mmCIF file with all atom_site columns, C-alpha atoms in Angstrom:
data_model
loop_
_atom_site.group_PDB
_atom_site.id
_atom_site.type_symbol
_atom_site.label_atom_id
_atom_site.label_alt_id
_atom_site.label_comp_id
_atom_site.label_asym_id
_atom_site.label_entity_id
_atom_site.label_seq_id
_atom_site.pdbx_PDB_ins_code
_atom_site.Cartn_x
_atom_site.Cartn_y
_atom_site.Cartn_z
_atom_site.occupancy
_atom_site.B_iso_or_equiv
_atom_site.pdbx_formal_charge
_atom_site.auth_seq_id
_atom_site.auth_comp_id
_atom_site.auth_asym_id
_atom_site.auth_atom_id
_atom_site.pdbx_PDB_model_num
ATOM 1   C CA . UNK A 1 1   ? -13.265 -41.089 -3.730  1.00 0.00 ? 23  UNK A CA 1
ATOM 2   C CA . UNK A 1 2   ? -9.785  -40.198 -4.611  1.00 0.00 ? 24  UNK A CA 1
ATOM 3   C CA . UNK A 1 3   ? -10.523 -39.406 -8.138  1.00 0.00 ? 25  UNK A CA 1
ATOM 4   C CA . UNK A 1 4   ? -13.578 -37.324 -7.301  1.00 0.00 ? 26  UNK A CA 1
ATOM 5   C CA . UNK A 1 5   ? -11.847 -35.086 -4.516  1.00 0.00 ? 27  UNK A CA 1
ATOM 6   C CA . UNK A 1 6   ? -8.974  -34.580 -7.099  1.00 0.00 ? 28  UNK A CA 1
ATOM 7   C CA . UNK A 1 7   ? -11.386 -33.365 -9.914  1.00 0.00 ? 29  UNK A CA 1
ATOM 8   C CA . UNK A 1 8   ? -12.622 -31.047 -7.501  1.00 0.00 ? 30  UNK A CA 1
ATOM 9   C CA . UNK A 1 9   ? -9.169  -29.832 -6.598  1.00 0.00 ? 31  UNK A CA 1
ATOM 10  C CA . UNK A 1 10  ? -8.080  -29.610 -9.950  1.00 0.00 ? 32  UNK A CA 1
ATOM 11  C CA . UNK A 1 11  ? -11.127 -26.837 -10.417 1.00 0.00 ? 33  UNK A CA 1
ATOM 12  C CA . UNK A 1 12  ? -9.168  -24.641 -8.804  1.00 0.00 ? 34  UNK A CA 1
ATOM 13  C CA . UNK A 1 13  ? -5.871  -24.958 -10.051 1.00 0.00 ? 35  UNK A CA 1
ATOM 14  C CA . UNK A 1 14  ? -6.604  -24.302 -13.645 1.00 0.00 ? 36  UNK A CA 1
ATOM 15  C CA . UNK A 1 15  ? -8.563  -21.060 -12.422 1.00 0.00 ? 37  UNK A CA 1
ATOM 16  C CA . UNK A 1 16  ? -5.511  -20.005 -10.671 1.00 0.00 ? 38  UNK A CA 1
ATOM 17  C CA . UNK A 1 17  ? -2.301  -21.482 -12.338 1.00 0.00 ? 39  UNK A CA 1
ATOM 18  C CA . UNK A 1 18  ? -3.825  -22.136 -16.011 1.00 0.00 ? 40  UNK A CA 1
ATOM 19  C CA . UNK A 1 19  ? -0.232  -23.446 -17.487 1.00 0.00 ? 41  UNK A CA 1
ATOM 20  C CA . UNK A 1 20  ? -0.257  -26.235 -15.092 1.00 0.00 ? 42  UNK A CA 1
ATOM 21  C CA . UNK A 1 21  ? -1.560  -29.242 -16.154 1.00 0.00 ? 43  UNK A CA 1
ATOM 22  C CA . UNK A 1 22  ? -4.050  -31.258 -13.811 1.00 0.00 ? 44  UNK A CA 1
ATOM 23  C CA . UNK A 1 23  ? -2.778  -32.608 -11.106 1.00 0.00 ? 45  UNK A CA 1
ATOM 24  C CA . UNK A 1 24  ? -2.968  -36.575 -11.038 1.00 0.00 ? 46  UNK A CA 1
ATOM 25  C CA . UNK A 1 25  ? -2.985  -39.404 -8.798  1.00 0.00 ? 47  UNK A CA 1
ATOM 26  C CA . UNK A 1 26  ? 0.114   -41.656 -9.430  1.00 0.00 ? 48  UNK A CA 1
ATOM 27  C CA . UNK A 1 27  ? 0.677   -44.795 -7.596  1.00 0.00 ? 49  UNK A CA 1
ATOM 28  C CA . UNK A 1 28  ? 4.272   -46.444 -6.848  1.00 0.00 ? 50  UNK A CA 1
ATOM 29  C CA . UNK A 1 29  ? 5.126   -49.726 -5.286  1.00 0.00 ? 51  UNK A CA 1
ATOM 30  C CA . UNK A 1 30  ? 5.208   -49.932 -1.202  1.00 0.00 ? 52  UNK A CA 1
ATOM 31  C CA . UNK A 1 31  ? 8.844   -50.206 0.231   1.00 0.00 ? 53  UNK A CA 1
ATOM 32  C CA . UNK A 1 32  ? 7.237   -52.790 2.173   1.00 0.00 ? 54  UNK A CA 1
ATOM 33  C CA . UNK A 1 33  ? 6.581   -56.401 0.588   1.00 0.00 ? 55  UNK A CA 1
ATOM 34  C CA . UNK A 1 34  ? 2.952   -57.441 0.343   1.00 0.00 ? 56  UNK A CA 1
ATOM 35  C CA . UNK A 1 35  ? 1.633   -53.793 1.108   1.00 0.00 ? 57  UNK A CA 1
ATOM 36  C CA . UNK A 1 36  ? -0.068  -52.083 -1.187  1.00 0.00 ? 58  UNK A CA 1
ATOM 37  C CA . UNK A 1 37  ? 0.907   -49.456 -3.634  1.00 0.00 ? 59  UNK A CA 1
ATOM 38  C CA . UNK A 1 38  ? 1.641   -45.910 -2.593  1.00 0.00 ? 60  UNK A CA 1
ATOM 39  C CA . UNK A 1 39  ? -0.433  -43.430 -4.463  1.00 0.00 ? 61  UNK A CA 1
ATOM 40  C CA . UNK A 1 40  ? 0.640   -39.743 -4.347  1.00 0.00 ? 62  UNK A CA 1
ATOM 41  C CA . UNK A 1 41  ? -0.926  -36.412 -6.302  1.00 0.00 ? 63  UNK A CA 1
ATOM 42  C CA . UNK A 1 42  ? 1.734   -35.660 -8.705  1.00 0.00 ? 64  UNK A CA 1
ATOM 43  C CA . UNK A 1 43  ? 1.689   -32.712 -11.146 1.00 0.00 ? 65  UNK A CA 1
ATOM 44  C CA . UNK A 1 44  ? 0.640   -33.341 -14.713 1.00 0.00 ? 66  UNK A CA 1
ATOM 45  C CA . UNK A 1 45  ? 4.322   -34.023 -15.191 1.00 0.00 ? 67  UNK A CA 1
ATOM 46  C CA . UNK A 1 46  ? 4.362   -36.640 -12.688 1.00 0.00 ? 68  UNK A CA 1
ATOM 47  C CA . UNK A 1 47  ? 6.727   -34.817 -10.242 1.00 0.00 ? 69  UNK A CA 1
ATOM 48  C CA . UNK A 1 48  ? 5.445   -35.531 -6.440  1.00 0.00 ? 70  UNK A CA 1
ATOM 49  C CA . UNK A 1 49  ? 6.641   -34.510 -3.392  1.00 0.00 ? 71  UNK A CA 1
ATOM 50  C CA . UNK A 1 50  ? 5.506   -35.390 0.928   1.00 0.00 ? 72  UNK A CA 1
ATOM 51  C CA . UNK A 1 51  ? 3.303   -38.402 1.600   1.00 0.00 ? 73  UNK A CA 1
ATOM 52  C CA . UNK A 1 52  ? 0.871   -40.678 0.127   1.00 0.00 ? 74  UNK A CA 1
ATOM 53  C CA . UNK A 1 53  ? -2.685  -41.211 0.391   1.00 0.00 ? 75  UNK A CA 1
ATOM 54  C CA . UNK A 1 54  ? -3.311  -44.094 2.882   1.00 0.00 ? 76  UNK A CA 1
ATOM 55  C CA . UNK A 1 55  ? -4.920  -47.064 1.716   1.00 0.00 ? 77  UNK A CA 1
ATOM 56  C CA . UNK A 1 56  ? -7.848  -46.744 3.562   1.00 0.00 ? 78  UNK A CA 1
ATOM 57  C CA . UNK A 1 57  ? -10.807 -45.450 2.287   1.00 0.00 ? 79  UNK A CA 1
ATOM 58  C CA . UNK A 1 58  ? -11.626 -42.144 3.379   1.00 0.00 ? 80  UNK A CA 1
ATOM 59  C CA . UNK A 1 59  ? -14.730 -41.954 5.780   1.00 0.00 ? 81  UNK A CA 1
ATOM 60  C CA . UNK A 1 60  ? -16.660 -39.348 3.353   1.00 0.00 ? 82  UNK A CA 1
ATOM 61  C CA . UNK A 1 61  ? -16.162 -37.460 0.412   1.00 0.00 ? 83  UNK A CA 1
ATOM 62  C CA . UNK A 1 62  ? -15.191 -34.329 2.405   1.00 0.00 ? 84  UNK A CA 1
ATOM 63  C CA . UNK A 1 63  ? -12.571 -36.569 4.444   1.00 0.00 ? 85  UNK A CA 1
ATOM 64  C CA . UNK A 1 64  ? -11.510 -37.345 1.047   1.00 0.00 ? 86  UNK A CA 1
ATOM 65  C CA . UNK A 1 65  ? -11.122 -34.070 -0.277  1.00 0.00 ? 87  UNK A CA 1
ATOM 66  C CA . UNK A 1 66  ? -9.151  -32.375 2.803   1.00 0.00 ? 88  UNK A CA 1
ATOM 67  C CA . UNK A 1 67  ? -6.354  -35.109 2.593   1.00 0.00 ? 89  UNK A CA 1
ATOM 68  C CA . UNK A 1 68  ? -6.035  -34.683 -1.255  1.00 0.00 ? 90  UNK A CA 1
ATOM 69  C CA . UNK A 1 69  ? -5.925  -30.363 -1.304  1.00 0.00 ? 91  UNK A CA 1
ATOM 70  C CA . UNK A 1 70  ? -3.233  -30.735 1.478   1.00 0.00 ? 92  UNK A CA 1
ATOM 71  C CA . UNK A 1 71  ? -1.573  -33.332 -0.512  1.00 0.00 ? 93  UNK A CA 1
ATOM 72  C CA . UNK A 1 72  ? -1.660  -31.426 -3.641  1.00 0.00 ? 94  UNK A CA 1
ATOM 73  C CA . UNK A 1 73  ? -0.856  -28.279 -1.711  1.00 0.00 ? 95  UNK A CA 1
ATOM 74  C CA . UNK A 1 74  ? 2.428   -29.745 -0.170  1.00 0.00 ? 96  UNK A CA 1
ATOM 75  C CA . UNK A 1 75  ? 3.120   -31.447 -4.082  1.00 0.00 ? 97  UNK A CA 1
ATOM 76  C CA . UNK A 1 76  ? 2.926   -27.552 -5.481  1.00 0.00 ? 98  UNK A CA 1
ATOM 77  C CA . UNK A 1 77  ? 4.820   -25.844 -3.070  1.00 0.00 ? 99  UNK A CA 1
ATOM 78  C CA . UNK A 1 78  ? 7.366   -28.292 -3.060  1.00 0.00 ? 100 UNK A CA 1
ATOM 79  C CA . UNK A 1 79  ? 7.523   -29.037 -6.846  1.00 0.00 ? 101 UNK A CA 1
ATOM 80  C CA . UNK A 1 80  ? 6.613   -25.586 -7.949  1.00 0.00 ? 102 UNK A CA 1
ATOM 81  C CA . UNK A 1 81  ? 8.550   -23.351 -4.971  1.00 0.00 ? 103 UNK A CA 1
ATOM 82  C CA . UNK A 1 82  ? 5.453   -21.497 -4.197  1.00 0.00 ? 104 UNK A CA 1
ATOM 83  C CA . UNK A 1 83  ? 2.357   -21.266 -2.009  1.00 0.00 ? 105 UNK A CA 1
ATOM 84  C CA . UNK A 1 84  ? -1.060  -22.555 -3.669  1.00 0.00 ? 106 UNK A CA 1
ATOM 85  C CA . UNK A 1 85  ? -3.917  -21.626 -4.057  1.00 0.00 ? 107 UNK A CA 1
ATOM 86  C CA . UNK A 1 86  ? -3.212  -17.567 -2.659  1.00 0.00 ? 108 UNK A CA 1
ATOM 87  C CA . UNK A 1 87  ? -6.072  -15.305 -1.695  1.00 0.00 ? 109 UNK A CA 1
ATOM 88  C CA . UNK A 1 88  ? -5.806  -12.424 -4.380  1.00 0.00 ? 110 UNK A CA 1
ATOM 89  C CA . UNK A 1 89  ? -7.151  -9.938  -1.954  1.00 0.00 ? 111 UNK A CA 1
ATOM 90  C CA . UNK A 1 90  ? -3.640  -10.523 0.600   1.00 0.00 ? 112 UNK A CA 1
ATOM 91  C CA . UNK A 1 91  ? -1.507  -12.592 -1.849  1.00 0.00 ? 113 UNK A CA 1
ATOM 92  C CA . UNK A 1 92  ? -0.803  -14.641 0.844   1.00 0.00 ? 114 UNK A CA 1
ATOM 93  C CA . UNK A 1 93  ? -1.165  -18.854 0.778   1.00 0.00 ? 115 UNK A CA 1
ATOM 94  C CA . UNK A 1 94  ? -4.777  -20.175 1.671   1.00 0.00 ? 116 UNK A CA 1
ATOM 95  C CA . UNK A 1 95  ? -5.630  -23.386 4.006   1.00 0.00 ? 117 UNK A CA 1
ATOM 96  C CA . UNK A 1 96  ? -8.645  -25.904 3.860   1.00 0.00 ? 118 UNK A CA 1
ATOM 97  C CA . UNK A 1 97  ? -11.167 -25.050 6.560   1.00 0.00 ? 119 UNK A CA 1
ATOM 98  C CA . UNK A 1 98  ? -14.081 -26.921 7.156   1.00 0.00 ? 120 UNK A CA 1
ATOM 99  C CA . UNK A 1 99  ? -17.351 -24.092 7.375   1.00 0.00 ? 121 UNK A CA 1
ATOM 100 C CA . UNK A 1 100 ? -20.359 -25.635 8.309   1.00 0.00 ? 122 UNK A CA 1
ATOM 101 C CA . UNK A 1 101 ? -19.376 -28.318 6.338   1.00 0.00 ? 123 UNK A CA 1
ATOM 102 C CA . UNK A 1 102 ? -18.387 -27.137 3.358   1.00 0.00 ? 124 UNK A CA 1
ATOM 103 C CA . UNK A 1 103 ? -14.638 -27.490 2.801   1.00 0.00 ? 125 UNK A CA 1
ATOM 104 C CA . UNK A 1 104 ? -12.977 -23.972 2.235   1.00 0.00 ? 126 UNK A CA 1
ATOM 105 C CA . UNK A 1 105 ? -10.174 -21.976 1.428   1.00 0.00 ? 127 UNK A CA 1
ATOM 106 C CA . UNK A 1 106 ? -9.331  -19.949 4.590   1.00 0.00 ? 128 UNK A CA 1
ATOM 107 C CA . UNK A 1 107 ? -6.919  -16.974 4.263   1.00 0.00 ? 129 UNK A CA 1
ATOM 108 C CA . UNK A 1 108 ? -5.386  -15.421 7.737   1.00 0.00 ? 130 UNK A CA 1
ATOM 109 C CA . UNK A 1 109 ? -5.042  -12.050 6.229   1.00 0.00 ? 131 UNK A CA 1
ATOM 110 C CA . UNK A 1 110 ? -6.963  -9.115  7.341   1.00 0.00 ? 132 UNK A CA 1
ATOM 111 C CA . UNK A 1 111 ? -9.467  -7.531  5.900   1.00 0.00 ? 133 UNK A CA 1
ATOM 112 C CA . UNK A 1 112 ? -10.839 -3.207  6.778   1.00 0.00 ? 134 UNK A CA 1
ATOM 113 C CA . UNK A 1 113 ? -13.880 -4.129  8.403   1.00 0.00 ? 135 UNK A CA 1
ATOM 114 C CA . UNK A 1 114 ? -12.309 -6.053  11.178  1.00 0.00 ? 136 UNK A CA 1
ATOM 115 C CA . UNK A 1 115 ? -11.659 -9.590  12.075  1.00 0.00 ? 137 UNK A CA 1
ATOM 116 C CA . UNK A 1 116 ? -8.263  -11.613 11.277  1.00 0.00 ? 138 UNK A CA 1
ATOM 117 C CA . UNK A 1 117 ? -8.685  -14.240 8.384   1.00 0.00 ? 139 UNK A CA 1
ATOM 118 C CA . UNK A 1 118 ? -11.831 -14.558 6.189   1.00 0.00 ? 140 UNK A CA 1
ATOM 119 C CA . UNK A 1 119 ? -12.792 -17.667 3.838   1.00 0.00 ? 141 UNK A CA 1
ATOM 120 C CA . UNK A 1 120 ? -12.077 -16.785 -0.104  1.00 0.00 ? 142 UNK A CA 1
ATOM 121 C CA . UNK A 1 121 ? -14.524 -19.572 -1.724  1.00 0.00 ? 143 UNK A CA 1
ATOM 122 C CA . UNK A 1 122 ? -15.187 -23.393 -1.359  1.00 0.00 ? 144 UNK A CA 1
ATOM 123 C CA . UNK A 1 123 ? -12.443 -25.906 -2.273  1.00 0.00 ? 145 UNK A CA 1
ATOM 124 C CA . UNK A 1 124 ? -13.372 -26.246 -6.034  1.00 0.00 ? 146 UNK A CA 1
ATOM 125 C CA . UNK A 1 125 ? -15.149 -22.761 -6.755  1.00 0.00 ? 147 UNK A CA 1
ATOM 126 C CA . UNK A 1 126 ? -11.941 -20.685 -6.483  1.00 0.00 ? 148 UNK A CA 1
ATOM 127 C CA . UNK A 1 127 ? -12.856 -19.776 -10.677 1.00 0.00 ? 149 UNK A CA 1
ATOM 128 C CA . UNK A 1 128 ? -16.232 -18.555 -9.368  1.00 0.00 ? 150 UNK A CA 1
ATOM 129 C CA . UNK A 1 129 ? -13.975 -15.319 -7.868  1.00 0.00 ? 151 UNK A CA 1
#
């Protein structure tokens, strides 16, 4: 489910940072003997940053995908000194939101006919915009 949920994710981040390469899921040895291997979303040059993806396997593939965007997200901000994806109305950093079940990009900013915050697109349709 990993690899699905980060083929979704990566979607959006060639429709909004095009000279990054996919992000990718890159697994290290545990600090602990006998535990298994830490895997992290790393930019396409490998570069990581903030935790792993536990071992477990995620209860769904919308689980799945929440815990990799805010993975990736805290990898890009980190790695890249910037907010990811940003809502191009505000230019302000977006956050996964679950809308009737469809995992979204959330932005707080305001828009002029009322109402703080508004959803952009779905986690993965962000080149649909």
């Amino acid at each position: 489910m990993w690899d699905e949920a980060l083929a979704v994710l990566n979607q959006d981040l060639a429709a909004t940072l095009p000279e990054q390469g996919p992000l990718q899921l890159l697994a290290q040895p545990s600090y602990e003997a006998g535990e298994p291997e830490c895997v992290y979303v790393a930019l396409a040059n490998g570069e990581w940053h903030g935790g792993y993806l536990y071992p477990k396997t995620p209860e769904d593939s919308a689980d799945a995908l929440a815990t990799v965007a805010d993975a990736a997200q805290e990898t890009v901000a980190e790695r890249l000194w910037q907010a990811w994806p940003l809502c191009t109305e505000h230019n302000l950093g977006m956050h996964t939101r679950d809308v009737e079940g469809l995992l979204s990009w959330w932005c707080s900013g305001r828009r002029s006919e009322g109402g703080p915050g508004h959803i952009r697109a779905a986690v993965g349709a962000l080149d649909s915009f």
